[in-house]
CSV table of C-alpha atoms in Angstrom, one decimal:
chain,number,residue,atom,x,y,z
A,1,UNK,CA,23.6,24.8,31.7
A,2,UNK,CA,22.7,22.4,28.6
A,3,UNK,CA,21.1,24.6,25.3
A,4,UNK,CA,17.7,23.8,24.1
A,5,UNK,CA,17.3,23.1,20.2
A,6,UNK,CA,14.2,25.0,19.2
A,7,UNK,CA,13.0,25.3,15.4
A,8,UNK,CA,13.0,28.6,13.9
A,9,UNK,CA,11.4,27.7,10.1
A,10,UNK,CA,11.4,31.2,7.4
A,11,UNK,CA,8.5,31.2,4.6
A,12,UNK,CA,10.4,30.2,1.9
A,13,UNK,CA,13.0,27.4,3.8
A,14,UNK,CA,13.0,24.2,5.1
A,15,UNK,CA,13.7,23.5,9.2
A,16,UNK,CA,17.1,25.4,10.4
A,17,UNK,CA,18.1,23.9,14.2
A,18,UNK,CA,19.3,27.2,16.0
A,19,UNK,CA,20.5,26.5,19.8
A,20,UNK,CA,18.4,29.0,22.1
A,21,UNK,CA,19.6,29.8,25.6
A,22,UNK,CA,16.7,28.1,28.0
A,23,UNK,CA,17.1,31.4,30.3
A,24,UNK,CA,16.3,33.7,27.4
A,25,UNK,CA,14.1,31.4,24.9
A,26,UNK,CA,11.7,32.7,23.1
A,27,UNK,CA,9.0,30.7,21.2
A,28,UNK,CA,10.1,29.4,17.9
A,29,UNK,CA,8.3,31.6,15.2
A,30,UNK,CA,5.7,29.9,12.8
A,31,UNK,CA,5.7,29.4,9.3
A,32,UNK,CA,3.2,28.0,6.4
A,33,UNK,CA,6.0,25.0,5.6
A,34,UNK,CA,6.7,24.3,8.9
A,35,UNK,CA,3.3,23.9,10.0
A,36,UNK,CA,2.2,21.8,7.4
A,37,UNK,CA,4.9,19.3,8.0
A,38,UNK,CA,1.5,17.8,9.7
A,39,UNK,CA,-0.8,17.0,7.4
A,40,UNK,CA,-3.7,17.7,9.1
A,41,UNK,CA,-2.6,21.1,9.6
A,42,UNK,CA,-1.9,21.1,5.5
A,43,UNK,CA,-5.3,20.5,4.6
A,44,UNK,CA,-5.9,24.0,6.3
A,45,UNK,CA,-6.8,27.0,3.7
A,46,UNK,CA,-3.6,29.4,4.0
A,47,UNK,CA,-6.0,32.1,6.1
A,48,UNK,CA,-7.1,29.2,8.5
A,49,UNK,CA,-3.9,28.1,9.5
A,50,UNK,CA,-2.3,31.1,9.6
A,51,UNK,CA,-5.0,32.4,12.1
A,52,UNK,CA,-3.9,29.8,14.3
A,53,UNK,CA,-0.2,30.8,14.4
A,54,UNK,CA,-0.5,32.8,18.0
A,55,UNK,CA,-2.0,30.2,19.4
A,56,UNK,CA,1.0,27.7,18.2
A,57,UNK,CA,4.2,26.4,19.5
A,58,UNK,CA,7.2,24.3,18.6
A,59,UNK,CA,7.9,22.0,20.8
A,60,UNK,CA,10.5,18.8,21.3
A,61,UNK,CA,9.0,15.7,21.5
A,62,UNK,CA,11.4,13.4,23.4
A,63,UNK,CA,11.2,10.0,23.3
A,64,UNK,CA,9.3,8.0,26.4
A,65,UNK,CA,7.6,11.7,27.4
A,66,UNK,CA,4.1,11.4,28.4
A,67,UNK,CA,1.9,14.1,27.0
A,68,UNK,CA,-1.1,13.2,29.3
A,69,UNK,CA,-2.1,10.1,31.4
A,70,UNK,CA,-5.7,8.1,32.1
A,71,UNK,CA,-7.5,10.8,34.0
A,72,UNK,CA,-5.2,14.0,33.2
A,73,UNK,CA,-7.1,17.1,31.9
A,74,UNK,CA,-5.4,18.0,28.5
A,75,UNK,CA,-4.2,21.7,28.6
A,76,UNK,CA,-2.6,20.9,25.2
A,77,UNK,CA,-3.6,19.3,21.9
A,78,UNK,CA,-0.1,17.9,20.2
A,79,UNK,CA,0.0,18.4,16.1
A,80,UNK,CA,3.1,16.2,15.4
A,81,UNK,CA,5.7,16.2,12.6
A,82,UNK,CA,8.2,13.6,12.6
A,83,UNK,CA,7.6,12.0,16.2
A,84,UNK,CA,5.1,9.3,16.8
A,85,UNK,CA,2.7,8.8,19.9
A,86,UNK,CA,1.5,5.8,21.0
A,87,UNK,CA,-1.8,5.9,22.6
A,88,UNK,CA,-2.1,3.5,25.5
A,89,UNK,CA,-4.5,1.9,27.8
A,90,UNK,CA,-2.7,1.2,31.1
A,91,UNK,CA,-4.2,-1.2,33.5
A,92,UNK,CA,-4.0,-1.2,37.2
A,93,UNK,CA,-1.6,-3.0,37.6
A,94,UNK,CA,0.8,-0.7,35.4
A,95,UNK,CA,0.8,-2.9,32.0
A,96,UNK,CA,0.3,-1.0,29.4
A,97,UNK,CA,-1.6,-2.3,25.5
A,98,UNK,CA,-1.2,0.3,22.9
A,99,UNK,CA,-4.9,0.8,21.3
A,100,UNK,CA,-3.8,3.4,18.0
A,101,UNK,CA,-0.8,5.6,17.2
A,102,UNK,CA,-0.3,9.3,15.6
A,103,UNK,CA,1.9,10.2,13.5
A,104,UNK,CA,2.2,13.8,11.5
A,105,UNK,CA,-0.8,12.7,10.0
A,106,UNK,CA,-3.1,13.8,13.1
A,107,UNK,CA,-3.5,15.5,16.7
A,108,UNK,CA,-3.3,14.2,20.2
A,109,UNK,CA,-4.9,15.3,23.2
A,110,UNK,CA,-8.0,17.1,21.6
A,111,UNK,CA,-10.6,18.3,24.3
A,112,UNK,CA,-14.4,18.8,22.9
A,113,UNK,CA,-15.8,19.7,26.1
A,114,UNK,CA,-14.1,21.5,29.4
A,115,UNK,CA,-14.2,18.8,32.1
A,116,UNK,CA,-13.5,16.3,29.5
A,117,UNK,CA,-10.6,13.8,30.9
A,118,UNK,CA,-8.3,11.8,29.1
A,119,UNK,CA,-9.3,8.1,28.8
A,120,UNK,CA,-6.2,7.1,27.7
A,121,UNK,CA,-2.5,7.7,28.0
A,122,UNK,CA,-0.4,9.3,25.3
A,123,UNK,CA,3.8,8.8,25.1
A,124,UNK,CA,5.8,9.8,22.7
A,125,UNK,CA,7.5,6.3,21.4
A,126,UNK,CA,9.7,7.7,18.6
A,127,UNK,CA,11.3,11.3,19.1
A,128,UNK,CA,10.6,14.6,17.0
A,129,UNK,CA,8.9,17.5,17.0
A,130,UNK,CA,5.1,19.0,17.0
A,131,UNK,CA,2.9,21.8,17.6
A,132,UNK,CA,1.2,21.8,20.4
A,133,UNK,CA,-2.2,24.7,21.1
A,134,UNK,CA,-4.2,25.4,24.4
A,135,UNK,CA,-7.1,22.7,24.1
A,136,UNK,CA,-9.7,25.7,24.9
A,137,UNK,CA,-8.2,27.2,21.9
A,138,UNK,CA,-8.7,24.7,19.5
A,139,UNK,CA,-12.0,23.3,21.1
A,140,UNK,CA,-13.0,27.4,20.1
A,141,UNK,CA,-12.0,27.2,16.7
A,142,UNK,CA,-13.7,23.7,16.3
A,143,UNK,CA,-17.2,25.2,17.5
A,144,UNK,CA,-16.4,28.1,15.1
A,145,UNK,CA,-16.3,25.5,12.1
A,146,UNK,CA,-14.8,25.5,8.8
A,147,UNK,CA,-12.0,23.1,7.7
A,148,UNK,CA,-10.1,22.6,11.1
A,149,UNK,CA,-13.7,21.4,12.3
A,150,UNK,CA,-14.1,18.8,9.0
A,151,UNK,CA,-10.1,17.5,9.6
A,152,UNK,CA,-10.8,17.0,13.3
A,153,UNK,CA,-13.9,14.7,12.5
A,154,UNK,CA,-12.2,13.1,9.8
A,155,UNK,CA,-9.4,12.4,12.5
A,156,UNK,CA,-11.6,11.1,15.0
A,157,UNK,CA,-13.3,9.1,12.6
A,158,UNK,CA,-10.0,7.4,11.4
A,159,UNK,CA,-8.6,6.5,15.1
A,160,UNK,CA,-11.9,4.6,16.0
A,161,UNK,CA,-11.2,2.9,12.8
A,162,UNK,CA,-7.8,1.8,13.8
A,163,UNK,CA,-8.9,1.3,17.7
A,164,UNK,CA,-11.5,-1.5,16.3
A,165,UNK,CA,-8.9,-2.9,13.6
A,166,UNK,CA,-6.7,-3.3,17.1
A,167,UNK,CA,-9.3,-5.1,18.4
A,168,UNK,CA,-10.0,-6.8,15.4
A,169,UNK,CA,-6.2,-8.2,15.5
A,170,UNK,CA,-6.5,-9.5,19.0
A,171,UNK,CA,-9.0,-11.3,18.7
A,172,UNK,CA,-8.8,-13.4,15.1
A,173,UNK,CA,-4.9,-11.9,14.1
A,174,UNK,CA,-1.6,-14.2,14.8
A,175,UNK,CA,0.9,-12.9,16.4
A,176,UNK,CA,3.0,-12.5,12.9
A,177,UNK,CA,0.3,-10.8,11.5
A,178,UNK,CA,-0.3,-8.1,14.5
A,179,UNK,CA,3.6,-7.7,14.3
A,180,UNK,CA,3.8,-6.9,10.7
A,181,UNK,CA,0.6,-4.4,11.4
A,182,UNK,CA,2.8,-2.6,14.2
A,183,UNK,CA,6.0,-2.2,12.2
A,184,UNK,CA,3.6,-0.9,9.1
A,185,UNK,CA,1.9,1.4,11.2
A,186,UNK,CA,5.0,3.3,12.0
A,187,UNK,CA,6.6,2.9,8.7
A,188,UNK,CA,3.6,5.0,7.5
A,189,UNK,CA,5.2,7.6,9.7
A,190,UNK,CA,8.6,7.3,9.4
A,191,UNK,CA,10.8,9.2,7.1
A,192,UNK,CA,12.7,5.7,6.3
A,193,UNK,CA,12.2,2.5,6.1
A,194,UNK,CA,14.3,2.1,9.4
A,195,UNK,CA,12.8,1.7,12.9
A,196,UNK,CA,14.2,2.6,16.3
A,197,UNK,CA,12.4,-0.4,18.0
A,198,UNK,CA,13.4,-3.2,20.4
A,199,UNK,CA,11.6,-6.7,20.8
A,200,UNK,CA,10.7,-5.7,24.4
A,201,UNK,CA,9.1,-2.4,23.6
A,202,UNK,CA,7.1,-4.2,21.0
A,203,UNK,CA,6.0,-7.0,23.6
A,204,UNK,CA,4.7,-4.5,25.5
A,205,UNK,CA,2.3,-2.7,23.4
A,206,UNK,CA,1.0,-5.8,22.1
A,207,UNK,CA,0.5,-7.3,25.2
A,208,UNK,CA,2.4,-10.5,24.6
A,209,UNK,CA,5.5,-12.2,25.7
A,210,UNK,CA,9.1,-10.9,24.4
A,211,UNK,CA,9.5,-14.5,23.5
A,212,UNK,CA,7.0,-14.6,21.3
A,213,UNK,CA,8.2,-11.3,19.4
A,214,UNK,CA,11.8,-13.1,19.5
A,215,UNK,CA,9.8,-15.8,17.3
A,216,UNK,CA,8.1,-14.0,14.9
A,217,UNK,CA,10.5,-11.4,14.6
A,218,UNK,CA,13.1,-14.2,13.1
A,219,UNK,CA,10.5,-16.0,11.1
A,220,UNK,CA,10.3,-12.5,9.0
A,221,UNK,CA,13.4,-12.1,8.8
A,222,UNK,CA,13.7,-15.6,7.5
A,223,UNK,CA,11.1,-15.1,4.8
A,224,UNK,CA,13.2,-11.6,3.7
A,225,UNK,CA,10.4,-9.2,5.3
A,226,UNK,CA,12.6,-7.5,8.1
A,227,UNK,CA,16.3,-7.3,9.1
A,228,UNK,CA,16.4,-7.0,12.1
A,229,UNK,CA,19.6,-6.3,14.6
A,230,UNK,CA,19.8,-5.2,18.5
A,231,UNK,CA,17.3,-1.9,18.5
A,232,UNK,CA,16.5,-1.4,14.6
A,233,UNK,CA,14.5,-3.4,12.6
A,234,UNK,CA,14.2,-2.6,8.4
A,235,UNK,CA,11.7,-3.6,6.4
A,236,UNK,CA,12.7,-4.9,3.4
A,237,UNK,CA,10.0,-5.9,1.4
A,238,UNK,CA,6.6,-3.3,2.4
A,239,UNK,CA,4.6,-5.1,-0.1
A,240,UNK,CA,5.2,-8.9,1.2
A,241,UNK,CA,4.4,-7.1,4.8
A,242,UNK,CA,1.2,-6.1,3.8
A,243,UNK,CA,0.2,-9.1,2.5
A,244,UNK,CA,1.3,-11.2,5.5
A,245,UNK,CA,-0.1,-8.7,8.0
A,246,UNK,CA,-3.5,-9.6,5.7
A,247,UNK,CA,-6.9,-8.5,7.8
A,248,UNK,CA,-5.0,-7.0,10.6
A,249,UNK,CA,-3.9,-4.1,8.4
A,250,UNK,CA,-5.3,-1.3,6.0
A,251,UNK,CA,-3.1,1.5,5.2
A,252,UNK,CA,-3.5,4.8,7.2
């Protein structure tokens, strides 16, 4: 039987990757440092995030899972580290447009009300790890108030900000412009300035045709933005980036 890789994180130390029998895993224990590896969890008092640590867990986040679909009722709310979710609207036809992305700066999944339903789809586009709590859990300590209340709203407040910038992007942005937005957008939660990204993945969540990625992608790296090769683009100059991107992006 294949091992699981769970997280097992001491006070005082960084990460240690210990391979746990699936048969006879236990849940990873918590710690202050390894729970504020996402920084909404960091902006926690020490007492507030510590009374959470029952109700969390340490979980893989593998690339292409989906933590919820359009319509699903989310059991879990996902604090992420180093992975990144896309947020998707999924059409019935099956196409999927990516509408805002979470990094460890933020949560997924989070449930104010009971019989609320998701009204999107979540996947996990690059691979990590997170902390994930039962939503009636956190939707508890939300009503209870305090600082995880404040983050939360702050949180929500930022994603409508980046769902009307998406908008914004479609409907005035070139298609240069929206792809310099993407890549920045997931540089912001990247550990490097490398990305694990191909041309058709990017097509899809901006809704336009590989060809037209193909395109941009090269002018880019002609102008010494990007190098790009089969699965991995770098950015090479953030600040030239940001200014082509122009209106279509404001750093997270």
């Amino acid at each position: 039987m294949q091992q699981a890789t769970h997280t097992t994180v001491s006070a005082n130390a960084v990460i240690a990757m210990q391979p746990v029998s699936q048969a006879a895993a236990a849940s990873p224990a918590i710690s202050i440092i390894g729970a504020q590896q996402n920084e909404l969890l960091r902006a926690l008092s020490r007492e507030e995030l510590v009374s959470l640590f029952n109700h969390l867990e340490l979980v893989p986040l593998t690339a292409g899972k989906h933590l919820f679909d359009f319509g699903d009722k989310m059991e879990y709310a996902f604090f992420p580290t180093n992975a990144i979710v896309s947020l998707q609207y999924v059409t019935e036809d099956g196409g999927a447009t990516e509408i805002a992305v979470v990094g460890r700066e933020g949560v997924v999944g989070v449930s104010m009300y009971e019989t609320e339903r998701a009204n999107c789809s979540a996947v996990v586009q690059s691979a990590g790890y997170g902390y994930r709590i039962k939503s009636a859990v956190l939707r508890e300590a939300f009503f209870s108030g305090g600082a995880l209340a404040q983050q939360l709203m702050r949180h929500t407040s930022a994603l409508f900000a980046q769902l009307a910038q998406t908008v914004a992007g479609v409907r005035h942005g070139s298609i240069e412009q929206r792809l310099c937005r993407w890549l920045l957008e997931r540089l912001d939660r990247s550990t490097s300035n490398e990305l694990k990204v191909t041309q058709e993945m990017i097509a899809n969540m901006l809704g336009v045709r590989r060809e037209s990625i193909t395109c941009s992608a090269g002018k880019l790296q002609e102008e010494g933005l990007i190098e790009y090769r089969r699965g991995t683009v770098t950015v090479l100059d953030r600040a030239g980036m940001e200014r082509r991107a122009g209106g279509c992006y404001v750093a997270a």
